[in-house]
mmCIF file of C-alpha atoms (C1' of nucleotides) in Angstrom:
data_model
loop_
_atom_site.group_PDB
_atom_site.id
_atom_site.type_symbol
_atom_site.label_atom_id
_atom_site.label_comp_id
_atom_site.label_asym_id
_atom_site.label_seq_id
_atom_site.Cartn_x
_atom_site.Cartn_y
_atom_site.Cartn_z
ATOM 1 C CA MET R 3 7.317 -19.184 10.595
ATOM 2 C CA ARG R 4 10.581 -17.588 9.535
ATOM 3 C CA ASP R 5 11.660 -14.381 11.284
ATOM 4 C CA ALA R 6 10.452 -11.379 9.324
ATOM 5 C CA LYS R 7 13.466 -9.197 10.107
ATOM 6 C CA ARG R 8 15.837 -11.900 8.901
ATOM 7 C CA ILE R 9 13.930 -12.348 5.674
ATOM 8 C CA LEU R 10 14.247 -8.643 4.917
ATOM 9 C CA GLU R 11 17.957 -8.574 5.720
ATOM 10 C CA GLU R 12 18.632 -11.520 3.474
ATOM 11 C CA LYS R 13 17.063 -9.577 0.625
ATOM 12 C CA ASP R 14 19.075 -6.420 1.397
ATOM 13 C CA ILE R 15 16.074 -4.519 2.691
ATOM 14 C CA SER R 16 16.657 -2.508 5.805
ATOM 15 C CA PRO R 17 14.118 -3.774 8.351
ATOM 16 C CA SER R 18 12.258 -0.636 9.284
ATOM 17 C CA LEU R 19 9.415 -0.821 11.780
ATOM 18 C CA GLN R 20 6.740 -0.562 9.110
ATOM 19 C CA ARG R 21 8.322 -3.124 6.798
ATOM 20 C CA VAL R 22 8.677 -5.705 9.499
ATOM 21 C CA ILE R 23 5.110 -5.236 10.701
ATOM 22 C CA ILE R 24 3.694 -5.454 7.192
ATOM 23 C CA LEU R 25 5.651 -8.595 6.430
ATOM 24 C CA LYS R 26 4.592 -10.172 9.696
ATOM 25 C CA TYR R 27 1.003 -9.326 8.847
ATOM 26 C CA LEU R 28 1.301 -11.070 5.519
ATOM 27 C CA GLN R 29 2.823 -14.099 7.167
ATOM 28 C CA GLU R 30 0.013 -14.330 9.684
ATOM 29 C CA HIS R 31 -2.765 -13.625 7.185
ATOM 30 C CA PRO R 32 -2.386 -16.021 4.277
ATOM 31 C CA ASN R 33 -5.854 -15.054 3.050
ATOM 32 C CA HIS R 34 -4.524 -12.942 0.168
ATOM 33 C CA PRO R 35 -5.126 -9.478 1.684
ATOM 34 C CA THR R 36 -5.409 -6.324 -0.362
ATOM 35 C CA VAL R 37 -3.710 -3.017 0.415
ATOM 36 C CA GLU R 38 -6.972 -1.935 1.988
ATOM 37 C CA ASP R 39 -7.027 -5.013 4.222
ATOM 38 C CA VAL R 40 -3.500 -4.396 5.438
ATOM 39 C CA TYR R 41 -4.236 -0.752 6.112
ATOM 40 C CA HIS R 42 -7.469 -1.422 7.908
ATOM 41 C CA ASP R 43 -5.956 -4.016 10.202
ATOM 42 C CA LEU R 44 -2.744 -2.172 11.022
ATOM 43 C CA ILE R 45 -3.925 1.408 11.372
ATOM 44 C CA ASP R 46 -4.848 0.782 15.021
ATOM 45 C CA ASP R 47 -1.373 -0.487 15.842
ATOM 46 C CA ILE R 48 0.451 2.265 13.922
ATOM 47 C CA PRO R 49 -1.832 5.285 13.828
ATOM 48 C CA THR R 50 0.542 7.169 11.609
ATOM 49 C CA LEU R 51 0.649 4.474 8.966
ATOM 50 C CA SER R 52 0.049 5.728 5.451
ATOM 51 C CA LYS R 53 -1.462 3.822 2.581
ATOM 52 C CA THR R 54 1.377 5.002 0.391
ATOM 53 C CA THR R 55 3.774 3.168 2.631
ATOM 54 C CA ILE R 56 1.852 -0.012 2.163
ATOM 55 C CA TYR R 57 1.864 0.443 -1.605
ATOM 56 C CA ASN R 58 5.599 1.181 -1.615
ATOM 57 C CA THR R 59 6.414 -1.686 0.701
ATOM 58 C CA LEU R 60 4.380 -4.286 -1.147
ATOM 59 C CA LYS R 61 5.843 -3.160 -4.436
ATOM 60 C CA LEU R 62 9.322 -3.538 -2.950
ATOM 61 C CA PHE R 63 8.493 -6.968 -1.516
ATOM 62 C CA THR R 64 7.105 -8.050 -4.880
ATOM 63 C CA GLN R 65 10.212 -6.901 -6.725
ATOM 64 C CA LYS R 66 12.428 -8.759 -4.267
ATOM 65 C CA GLY R 67 10.337 -11.885 -4.620
ATOM 66 C CA ILE R 68 9.216 -11.995 -0.999
ATOM 67 C CA VAL R 69 5.549 -11.838 -1.836
ATOM 68 C CA TYR R 70 3.723 -11.911 -5.099
ATOM 69 C CA GLN R 71 0.783 -10.146 -6.560
ATOM 70 C CA LEU R 72 -2.140 -12.351 -7.228
ATOM 71 C CA ALA R 73 -3.730 -11.882 -10.591
ATOM 72 C CA VAL R 74 -7.407 -11.172 -10.108
ATOM 73 C CA PRO R 75 -8.730 -9.369 -13.136
ATOM 74 C CA GLY R 76 -10.662 -6.193 -12.584
ATOM 75 C CA ASN R 77 -10.107 -5.778 -8.900
ATOM 76 C CA GLU R 78 -7.555 -4.615 -6.414
ATOM 77 C CA ALA R 79 -4.353 -6.536 -6.204
ATOM 78 C CA HIS R 80 -4.151 -9.326 -3.663
ATOM 79 C CA TYR R 81 -0.849 -10.191 -2.029
ATOM 80 C CA ASP R 82 0.388 -13.602 -1.101
ATOM 81 C CA TYR R 83 3.256 -14.555 1.140
ATOM 82 C CA SER R 84 3.775 -18.250 1.214
ATOM 83 C CA GLU R 85 6.667 -20.627 1.492
ATOM 84 C CA GLY R 86 5.194 -23.488 -0.462
ATOM 85 C CA TYR R 87 3.709 -23.427 -3.937
ATOM 86 C CA HIS R 88 0.005 -23.641 -4.384
ATOM 87 C CA ALA R 89 -2.662 -22.810 -6.928
ATOM 88 C CA HIS R 90 -5.733 -20.608 -6.381
ATOM 89 C CA LEU R 91 -9.431 -20.923 -6.929
ATOM 90 C CA LEU R 92 -11.373 -17.804 -7.787
ATOM 91 C CA CYS R 93 -15.014 -18.115 -6.844
ATOM 92 C CA GLU R 94 -17.236 -16.501 -9.432
ATOM 93 C CA GLU R 95 -20.072 -16.246 -6.933
ATOM 94 C CA CYS R 96 -18.542 -14.574 -3.895
ATOM 95 C CA GLY R 97 -15.260 -13.398 -5.347
ATOM 96 C CA GLY R 98 -13.314 -15.266 -2.703
ATOM 97 C CA ILE R 99 -9.851 -16.699 -3.271
ATOM 98 C CA PHE R 100 -8.986 -20.157 -1.994
ATOM 99 C CA ASP R 101 -5.719 -22.004 -1.844
ATOM 100 C CA ILE R 102 -5.578 -25.249 -3.767
ATOM 101 C CA GLU R 103 -3.030 -27.859 -2.931
ATOM 102 C CA SER R 104 -2.001 -28.275 -6.503
ATOM 103 C CA ASP R 105 -0.096 -31.432 -7.271
ATOM 104 C CA ILE R 106 0.875 -29.988 -10.580
ATOM 105 C CA SER R 107 4.547 -30.672 -10.455
ATOM 106 C CA LEU R 108 4.557 -28.553 -13.498
ATOM 107 C CA ASN R 109 7.249 -29.300 -15.934
ATOM 108 C CA ILE R 110 8.756 -25.896 -15.401
ATOM 109 C CA GLU R 111 11.412 -25.979 -17.988
ATOM 110 C CA ASN R 112 13.726 -23.037 -18.018
ATOM 111 C CA ASP R 113 13.107 -22.681 -21.692
ATOM 112 C CA LEU R 114 9.652 -22.752 -23.200
ATOM 113 C CA GLU R 115 9.271 -21.851 -26.853
ATOM 114 C CA GLY R 116 12.340 -19.630 -26.491
ATOM 115 C CA HIS R 117 11.101 -17.762 -23.415
ATOM 116 C CA LEU R 118 12.895 -17.890 -20.084
ATOM 117 C CA ILE R 119 10.497 -19.154 -17.444
ATOM 118 C CA LEU R 120 10.897 -17.867 -13.914
ATOM 119 C CA GLY R 121 7.635 -18.856 -12.267
ATOM 120 C CA ILE R 122 4.193 -20.174 -12.800
ATOM 121 C CA GLU R 123 0.752 -19.361 -11.501
ATOM 122 C CA VAL R 124 -2.311 -21.541 -11.796
ATOM 123 C CA ILE R 125 -5.770 -20.087 -11.326
ATOM 124 C CA TYR R 126 -8.921 -22.178 -11.268
ATOM 125 C CA ARG R 127 -12.239 -20.505 -11.864
ATOM 126 C CA GLY R 128 -15.365 -21.966 -10.413
ATOM 127 C CA ILE R 129 -17.755 -21.986 -7.475
ATOM 128 C CA CYS R 130 -16.274 -22.431 -4.028
ATOM 129 C CA ARG R 131 -17.514 -25.058 -1.603
ATOM 130 C CA ASN R 132 -19.280 -22.481 0.513
ATOM 131 C CA CYS R 133 -21.326 -20.972 -2.276
ATOM 132 C CA ARG R 134 -21.998 -24.414 -3.620
ATOM 133 C CA LYS R 135 -24.027 -25.382 -0.565
ATOM 134 C CA GLU R 136 -26.533 -22.615 -1.099
ATOM 135 C CA MET D 20 -13.224 -18.657 -37.964
ATOM 136 C CA ARG D 21 -16.784 -19.009 -36.733
ATOM 137 C CA ASP D 22 -19.373 -16.471 -37.743
ATOM 138 C CA ALA D 23 -19.566 -13.728 -35.114
ATOM 139 C CA LYS D 24 -23.279 -13.117 -35.525
ATOM 140 C CA ARG D 25 -23.998 -16.795 -35.024
ATOM 141 C CA ILE D 26 -21.881 -16.976 -31.896
ATOM 142 C CA LEU D 27 -23.843 -14.132 -30.363
ATOM 143 C CA GLU D 28 -27.198 -15.620 -31.255
ATOM 144 C CA GLU D 29 -26.265 -18.912 -29.702
ATOM 145 C CA LYS D 30 -25.581 -17.120 -26.464
ATOM 146 C CA ASP D 31 -28.885 -15.201 -26.586
ATOM 147 C CA ILE D 32 -27.220 -11.894 -27.332
ATOM 148 C CA SER D 33 -28.893 -9.758 -29.959
ATOM 149 C CA PRO D 34 -26.237 -9.166 -32.629
ATOM 150 C CA SER D 35 -26.146 -5.402 -32.806
ATOM 151 C CA LEU D 36 -23.719 -3.702 -35.166
ATOM 152 C CA GLN D 37 -21.288 -2.772 -32.401
ATOM 153 C CA ARG D 38 -21.321 -6.177 -30.773
ATOM 154 C CA VAL D 39 -20.629 -7.998 -33.991
ATOM 155 C CA ILE D 40 -17.804 -5.672 -34.939
ATOM 156 C CA ILE D 41 -16.199 -5.912 -31.517
ATOM 157 C CA LEU D 42 -16.402 -9.709 -31.557
ATOM 158 C CA LYS D 43 -14.959 -9.872 -35.040
ATOM 159 C CA TYR D 44 -12.137 -7.613 -33.934
ATOM 160 C CA LEU D 45 -11.308 -9.957 -31.057
ATOM 161 C CA GLN D 46 -11.394 -12.923 -33.401
ATOM 162 C CA GLU D 47 -9.003 -11.261 -35.788
ATOM 163 C CA HIS D 48 -6.680 -9.862 -33.094
ATOM 164 C CA PRO D 49 -5.667 -12.710 -30.792
ATOM 165 C CA ASN D 50 -2.959 -10.493 -29.274
ATOM 166 C CA HIS D 51 -4.911 -9.916 -26.040
ATOM 167 C CA PRO D 52 -6.095 -6.357 -26.743
ATOM 168 C CA THR D 53 -7.200 -3.924 -24.039
ATOM 169 C CA VAL D 54 -10.279 -1.749 -24.135
ATOM 170 C CA GLU D 55 -8.069 1.055 -25.337
ATOM 171 C CA ASP D 56 -6.748 -1.098 -28.194
ATOM 172 C CA VAL D 57 -10.203 -1.986 -29.339
ATOM 173 C CA TYR D 58 -11.339 1.620 -29.182
ATOM 174 C CA HIS D 59 -8.311 2.942 -30.983
ATOM 175 C CA ASP D 60 -8.590 0.495 -33.827
ATOM 176 C CA LEU D 61 -12.363 0.690 -34.331
ATOM 177 C CA ILE D 62 -13.031 4.412 -33.895
ATOM 178 C CA ASP D 63 -12.186 5.053 -37.500
ATOM 179 C CA ASP D 64 -14.710 2.503 -38.714
ATOM 180 C CA ILE D 65 -17.453 3.582 -36.295
ATOM 181 C CA PRO D 66 -16.863 7.256 -35.475
ATOM 182 C CA THR D 67 -19.685 7.284 -32.950
ATOM 183 C CA LEU D 68 -18.298 4.404 -30.970
ATOM 184 C CA SER D 69 -18.094 5.014 -27.261
ATOM 185 C CA LYS D 70 -15.633 3.492 -24.829
ATOM 186 C CA THR D 71 -18.513 2.740 -22.508
ATOM 187 C CA THR D 72 -19.965 0.505 -25.175
ATOM 188 C CA ILE D 73 -16.730 -1.444 -25.363
ATOM 189 C CA TYR D 74 -16.683 -1.829 -21.587
ATOM 190 C CA ASN D 75 -20.288 -2.971 -21.523
ATOM 191 C CA THR D 76 -19.846 -5.328 -24.459
ATOM 192 C CA LEU D 77 -16.723 -6.973 -23.162
ATOM 193 C CA LYS D 78 -18.304 -7.409 -19.776
ATOM 194 C CA LEU D 79 -21.290 -9.041 -21.414
ATOM 195 C CA PHE D 80 -19.058 -11.285 -23.531
ATOM 196 C CA THR D 81 -17.087 -12.271 -20.466
ATOM 197 C CA GLN D 82 -20.223 -13.144 -18.516
ATOM 198 C CA LYS D 83 -21.491 -15.257 -21.367
ATOM 199 C CA GLY D 84 -18.177 -17.050 -21.678
ATOM 200 C CA ILE D 85 -17.389 -15.833 -25.181
ATOM 201 C CA VAL D 86 -14.155 -14.132 -24.212
ATOM 202 C CA TYR D 87 -12.268 -14.036 -21.004
ATOM 203 C CA GLN D 88 -10.420 -11.431 -19.073
ATOM 204 C CA LEU D 89 -6.718 -12.102 -18.784
ATOM 205 C CA ALA D 90 -5.334 -11.636 -15.341
ATOM 206 C CA VAL D 91 -2.485 -9.173 -15.515
ATOM 207 C CA PRO D 92 -1.979 -7.680 -12.059
ATOM 208 C CA GLY D 93 -1.786 -3.923 -11.831
ATOM 209 C CA ASN D 94 -2.691 -3.067 -15.388
ATOM 210 C CA GLU D 95 -5.618 -2.750 -17.676
ATOM 211 C CA ALA D 96 -7.581 -5.851 -18.443
ATOM 212 C CA HIS D 97 -6.636 -7.798 -21.537
ATOM 213 C CA TYR D 98 -9.262 -9.764 -23.428
ATOM 214 C CA ASP D 99 -8.829 -13.039 -25.165
ATOM 215 C CA TYR D 100 -11.078 -14.777 -27.631
ATOM 216 C CA SER D 101 -9.800 -18.144 -28.567
ATOM 217 C CA GLU D 102 -11.228 -21.481 -29.496
ATOM 218 C CA GLY D 103 -8.440 -23.650 -28.211
ATOM 219 C CA TYR D 104 -6.908 -23.672 -24.786
ATOM 220 C CA HIS D 105 -3.502 -22.169 -24.199
ATOM 221 C CA ALA D 106 -1.417 -20.736 -21.391
ATOM 222 C CA HIS D 107 0.211 -17.321 -21.273
ATOM 223 C CA LEU D 108 3.637 -15.963 -20.630
ATOM 224 C CA LEU D 109 3.943 -12.556 -18.998
ATOM 225 C CA CYS D 110 7.244 -10.907 -19.798
ATOM 226 C CA GLU D 111 8.579 -9.043 -16.816
ATOM 227 C CA GLU D 112 10.803 -6.957 -19.029
ATOM 228 C CA CYS D 113 8.501 -5.585 -21.707
ATOM 229 C CA GLY D 114 5.142 -6.433 -20.196
ATOM 230 C CA GLY D 115 4.146 -8.392 -23.273
ATOM 231 C CA ILE D 116 1.794 -11.349 -23.246
ATOM 232 C CA PHE D 117 2.591 -14.430 -25.292
ATOM 233 C CA ASP D 118 0.578 -17.520 -25.998
ATOM 234 C CA ILE D 119 2.122 -20.764 -24.872
ATOM 235 C CA GLU D 120 1.055 -24.032 -26.403
ATOM 236 C CA SER D 121 0.599 -25.662 -23.080
ATOM 237 C CA ASP D 122 0.477 -29.408 -23.100
ATOM 238 C CA ILE D 123 -0.938 -29.372 -19.629
ATOM 239 C CA SER D 124 -3.847 -31.659 -20.122
ATOM 240 C CA LEU D 125 -4.670 -30.559 -16.664
ATOM 241 C CA ASN D 126 -6.566 -32.988 -14.622
ATOM 242 C CA ILE D 127 -9.547 -30.676 -14.512
ATOM 243 C CA GLU D 128 -11.700 -32.586 -12.173
ATOM 244 C CA ASN D 129 -15.120 -31.134 -11.633
ATOM 245 C CA ASP D 130 -14.540 -31.342 -7.950
ATOM 246 C CA LEU D 131 -11.380 -30.141 -6.265
ATOM 247 C CA GLU D 132 -11.293 -30.000 -2.513
ATOM 248 C CA GLY D 133 -15.020 -29.463 -2.549
ATOM 249 C CA HIS D 134 -14.973 -26.609 -5.073
ATOM 250 C CA LEU D 135 -16.692 -26.801 -8.440
ATOM 251 C CA ILE D 136 -14.098 -26.169 -11.131
ATOM 252 C CA LEU D 137 -15.264 -24.486 -14.321
ATOM 253 C CA GLY D 138 -11.995 -23.446 -15.932
ATOM 254 C CA ILE D 139 -8.322 -23.055 -15.501
ATOM 255 C CA GLU D 140 -5.755 -20.415 -16.386
ATOM 256 C CA VAL D 141 -2.029 -20.915 -16.402
ATOM 257 C CA ILE D 142 0.296 -17.933 -16.344
ATOM 258 C CA TYR D 143 4.050 -18.206 -16.729
ATOM 259 C CA ARG D 144 6.202 -15.329 -15.586
ATOM 260 C CA GLY D 145 9.540 -14.780 -17.157
ATOM 261 C CA ILE D 146 11.508 -13.074 -19.895
ATOM 262 C CA CYS D 147 10.200 -13.391 -23.416
ATOM 263 C CA ARG D 148 12.368 -14.504 -26.305
ATOM 264 C CA ASN D 149 12.626 -11.007 -27.720
ATOM 265 C CA CYS D 150 13.885 -9.360 -24.531
ATOM 266 C CA ARG D 151 16.183 -12.287 -23.978
ATOM 267 C CA LYS D 152 18.226 -11.526 -27.051
ATOM 268 C CA GLU D 153 19.168 -8.062 -25.787
ATOM 269 C "C1'" DT F 28 25.854 18.090 16.404
ATOM 270 C "C1'" DT F 29 25.868 18.359 11.681
ATOM 271 C "C1'" DG F 30 24.811 16.803 7.334
ATOM 272 C "C1'" DA F 31 23.798 13.041 4.004
ATOM 273 C "C1'" DC F 32 20.787 9.582 3.151
ATOM 274 C "C1'" DT F 33 16.732 6.659 3.701
ATOM 275 C "C1'" DT F 34 12.042 6.029 4.873
ATOM 276 C "C1'" DT F 35 7.547 7.563 5.749
ATOM 277 C "C1'" DT F 36 3.822 10.541 5.156
ATOM 278 C "C1'" DA F 37 0.051 13.552 3.126
ATOM 279 C "C1'" DT F 38 -1.770 15.512 -0.842
ATOM 280 C "C1'" DA F 39 -2.518 15.817 -5.485
ATOM 281 C "C1'" DA F 40 -2.614 13.631 -9.965
ATOM 282 C "C1'" DT F 41 -3.457 9.848 -13.031
ATOM 283 C "C1'" DG F 42 -5.781 6.117 -15.232
ATOM 284 C "C1'" DA F 43 -9.068 2.423 -15.612
ATOM 285 C "C1'" DT F 44 -13.619 1.414 -14.815
ATOM 286 C "C1'" DT F 45 -18.519 2.174 -13.535
ATOM 287 C "C1'" DA F 46 -22.897 4.855 -12.727
ATOM 288 C "C1'" DC F 47 -26.220 7.436 -14.709
ATOM 289 C "C1'" DA F 48 -29.401 9.566 -17.634
ATOM 290 C "C1'" DA F 49 -30.381 11.123 -22.178
ATOM 291 C "C1'" DA F 50 -30.440 9.880 -27.108
ATOM 292 C "C1'" DA F 51 -30.844 6.621 -30.711
ATOM 293 C "C1'" DA F 52 -32.275 2.347 -32.521
ATOM 294 C "C1'" DT F 53 -35.292 -1.563 -32.649
ATOM 295 C "C1'" DG F 54 -39.468 -4.161 -32.159
ATOM 296 C "C1'" DT F 55 -44.449 -4.597 -31.658
ATOM 297 C "C1'" DA F 56 -49.490 -3.795 -31.329
ATOM 298 C "C1'" DG F 57 -52.995 -1.295 -33.166
ATOM 299 C "C1'" DC Y 12 -47.682 3.655 -40.957
ATOM 300 C "C1'" DT Y 13 -47.867 5.279 -36.179
ATOM 301 C "C1'" DA Y 14 -47.467 5.230 -31.278
ATOM 302 C "C1'" DC Y 15 -45.487 3.158 -27.578
ATOM 303 C "C1'" DA Y 16 -42.318 -0.007 -25.020
ATOM 304 C "C1'" DT Y 17 -37.886 -1.986 -24.780
ATOM 305 C "C1'" DT Y 18 -33.139 -2.418 -25.830
ATOM 306 C "C1'" DT Y 19 -28.778 -0.518 -26.992
ATOM 307 C "C1'" DT Y 20 -25.618 3.084 -27.378
ATOM 308 C "C1'" DT Y 21 -23.569 7.273 -26.017
ATOM 309 C "C1'" DG Y 22 -21.317 11.176 -23.283
ATOM 310 C "C1'" DT Y 23 -20.487 12.964 -18.903
ATOM 311 C "C1'" DA Y 24 -19.585 12.691 -14.318
ATOM 312 C "C1'" DA Y 25 -18.241 9.903 -10.460
ATOM 313 C "C1'" DT Y 26 -15.537 6.320 -8.262
ATOM 314 C "C1'" DC Y 27 -11.763 3.578 -7.018
ATOM 315 C "C1'" DA Y 28 -7.047 1.790 -7.075
ATOM 316 C "C1'" DT Y 29 -2.628 3.233 -7.780
ATOM 317 C "C1'" DT Y 30 1.324 6.409 -8.601
ATOM 318 C "C1'" DA Y 31 3.874 10.911 -8.437
ATOM 319 C "C1'" DT Y 32 5.690 14.337 -5.748
ATOM 320 C "C1'" DA Y 33 7.590 16.904 -2.238
ATOM 321 C "C1'" DA Y 34 7.846 17.766 2.586
ATOM 322 C "C1'" DA Y 35 8.605 15.738 7.213
ATOM 323 C "C1'" DA Y 36 10.627 12.379 10.101
ATOM 324 C "C1'" DG Y 37 13.968 9.051 11.123
ATOM 325 C "C1'" DT Y 38 18.662 6.848 10.810
ATOM 326 C "C1'" DC Y 39 23.481 6.841 10.788
ATOM 327 C "C1'" DA Y 40 28.163 8.074 10.456
ATOM 328 C "C1'" DA Y 41 31.867 11.748 10.705
#
DNA sequence: TTGACTTTTATAATGATTACAAAAATGTAG
DNA sequence: CTACATTTTTGTAATCATTATAAAAGTCAA
């Protein structure tokens, strides 16, 4: 796992206590946490932590391309820090989000119908293996 | 364009005035309208129309698989009725959503790592051709 | 140590969506 | 046609995530 402080410095973000802790949290919790998740899990470590800080920090990280906001319609935003590319499965039963080792070596052309393409996101919708058993 | 009333009946939805008009609107406006868009454009035709009705109706349509909610993180939900599959480009400059004629004949296997796959959504992020010119 | 600047924090405001209960519309049995 | 049950729509209030704002705290250099 890459050093959080170094990642921030490379992106010209001053590595404040809160920012480093939030980034470390995202690195250690690749389960697509929400702002609420981050807050709930860190408030014991930093009792002064404010939700606004988490919002601000995650917005900053997103703009800098360190994390990205997962598109889940109609709900809170989920955040994903990950070094390798992967797709996601959205379970329609339990609402869970699962990583999919997508082999879609998507023909990401820079130019697609005149648009400049910077990234791609693949979302599968279905029933996850856990809900399927029931 | 398929008959709206028939589509509803096939899905066991009683074709009330509002439902038919909302579905027709979605058919005729494939530009991924929001609830606000639908309301704004239909309130002149049906002065009694309530936003709640649009929310309820679109939720119903989504559950029945007639339309689907487009995943745009951090904003209102956009709705899409379309007969053929296509991907979407999200412009990071203007926020616009563009259809992409995706040739991804994605290997939609029913089973992917144990999950049951029902659908797939591909979202490109980038700069649209209009913003690019500037 | 002072002052400028950045970061964090708490509170209030906004905006989308949902809950709820009443009103209107529709369907059905007598 | 009428009375009653059910469905659908509507308006209002409530909820929930997110953003705006301004004060407080922290950082850093002269």
